[in-house]
C-alpha positions in Angstrom: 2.9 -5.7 -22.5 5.9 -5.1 -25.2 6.1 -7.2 -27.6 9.9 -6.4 -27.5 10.4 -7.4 -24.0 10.5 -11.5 -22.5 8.2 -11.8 -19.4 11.5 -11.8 -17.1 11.8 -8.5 -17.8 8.5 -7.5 -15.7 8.0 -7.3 -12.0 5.2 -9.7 -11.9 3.1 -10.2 -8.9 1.6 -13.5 -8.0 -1.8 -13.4 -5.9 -4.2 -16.4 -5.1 -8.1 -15.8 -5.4 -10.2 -19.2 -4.9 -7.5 -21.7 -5.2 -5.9 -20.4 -8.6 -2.8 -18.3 -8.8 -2.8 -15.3 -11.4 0.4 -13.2 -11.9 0.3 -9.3 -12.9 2.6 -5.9 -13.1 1.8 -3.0 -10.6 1.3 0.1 -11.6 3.5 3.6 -10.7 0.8 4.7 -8.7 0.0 1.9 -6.7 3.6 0.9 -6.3 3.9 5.0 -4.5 0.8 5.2 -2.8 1.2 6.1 0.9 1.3 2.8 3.1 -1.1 1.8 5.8 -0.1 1.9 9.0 -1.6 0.3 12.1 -3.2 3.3 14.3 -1.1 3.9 17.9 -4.0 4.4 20.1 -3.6 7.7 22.1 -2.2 9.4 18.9 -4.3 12.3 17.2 -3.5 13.1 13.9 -5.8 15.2 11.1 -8.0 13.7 8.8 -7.8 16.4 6.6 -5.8 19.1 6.2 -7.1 22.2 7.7 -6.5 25.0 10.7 -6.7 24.5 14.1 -9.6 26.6 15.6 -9.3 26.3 19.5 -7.5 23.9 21.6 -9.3 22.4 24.3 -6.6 21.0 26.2 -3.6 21.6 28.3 -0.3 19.4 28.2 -0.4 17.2 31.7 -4.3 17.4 31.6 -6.4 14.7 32.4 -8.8 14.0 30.1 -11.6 11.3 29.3 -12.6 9.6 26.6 -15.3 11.5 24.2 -13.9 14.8 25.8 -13.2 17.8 23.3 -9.8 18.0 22.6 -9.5 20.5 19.7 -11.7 22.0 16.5 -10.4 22.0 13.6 -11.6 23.8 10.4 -11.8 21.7 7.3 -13.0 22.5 4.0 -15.3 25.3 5.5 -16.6 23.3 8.5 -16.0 23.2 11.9 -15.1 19.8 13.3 -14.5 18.9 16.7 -11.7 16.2 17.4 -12.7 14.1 20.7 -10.3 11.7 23.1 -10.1 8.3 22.0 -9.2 7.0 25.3 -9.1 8.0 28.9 -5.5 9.6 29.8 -3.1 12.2 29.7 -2.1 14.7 27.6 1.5 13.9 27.0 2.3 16.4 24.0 0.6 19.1 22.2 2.2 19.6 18.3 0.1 22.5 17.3 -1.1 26.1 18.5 -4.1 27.8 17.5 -4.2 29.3 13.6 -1.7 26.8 12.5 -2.6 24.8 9.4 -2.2 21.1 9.3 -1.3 18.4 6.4 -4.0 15.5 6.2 -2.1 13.2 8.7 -0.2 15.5 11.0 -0.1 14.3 14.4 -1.5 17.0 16.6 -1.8 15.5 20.2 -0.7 12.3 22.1 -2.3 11.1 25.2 -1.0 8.1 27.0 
């Protein structure tokens, strides 16, 4: 800490581990890191950025859980994204050769 500076003057954080309370600044890069978010089952999205091989899929097509849904090349392998659940294929957000962000949602299936 500055010498300069009174404690005030910090964003402190208080946190409890085994019954005693400790206090400490966050850093930039934890303060911007991405937030988690709880997973909305039926949603696809890419684990890593890549290009979208093949789809598999139709939008209205039934589909069951553990069917292939789509490959996706990442980092110079062929992956093959599967249904998490049993359902429908409500929307398709992407079309064969199109690169994807780590992320991007891709399909939804209710």
């Amino acid at each position: 800490m500055d010498e300069n500076k009174n404690i005030e003057d910090y964003n402190l954080v208080e946190f409890v581990v085994t019954a005693r309370k400790y206090k400490t600044t966050l850093t930039k890069k934890y303060q911007q890191r991405q937030k988690w978010e709880k997973p909305v089952i039926g949603q696809i999205k890419s684990f890593l950025p890549g290009t979208v091989m093949s789809l598999c899929v139709e939008k209205g097509q039934k589909v069951k859980e553990g069917e292939l849904i789509l490959e996706q090349e990442a980092m110079k392998m062929l992956n093959q994204i599967t249904a998490p659940i049993s359902g429908i294929v409500t929307e398709i957000y992407v079309e064969v050769g199109q690169k994807v962000p780590k992320n991007f949602l891709m399909i939804e299936i209710k």
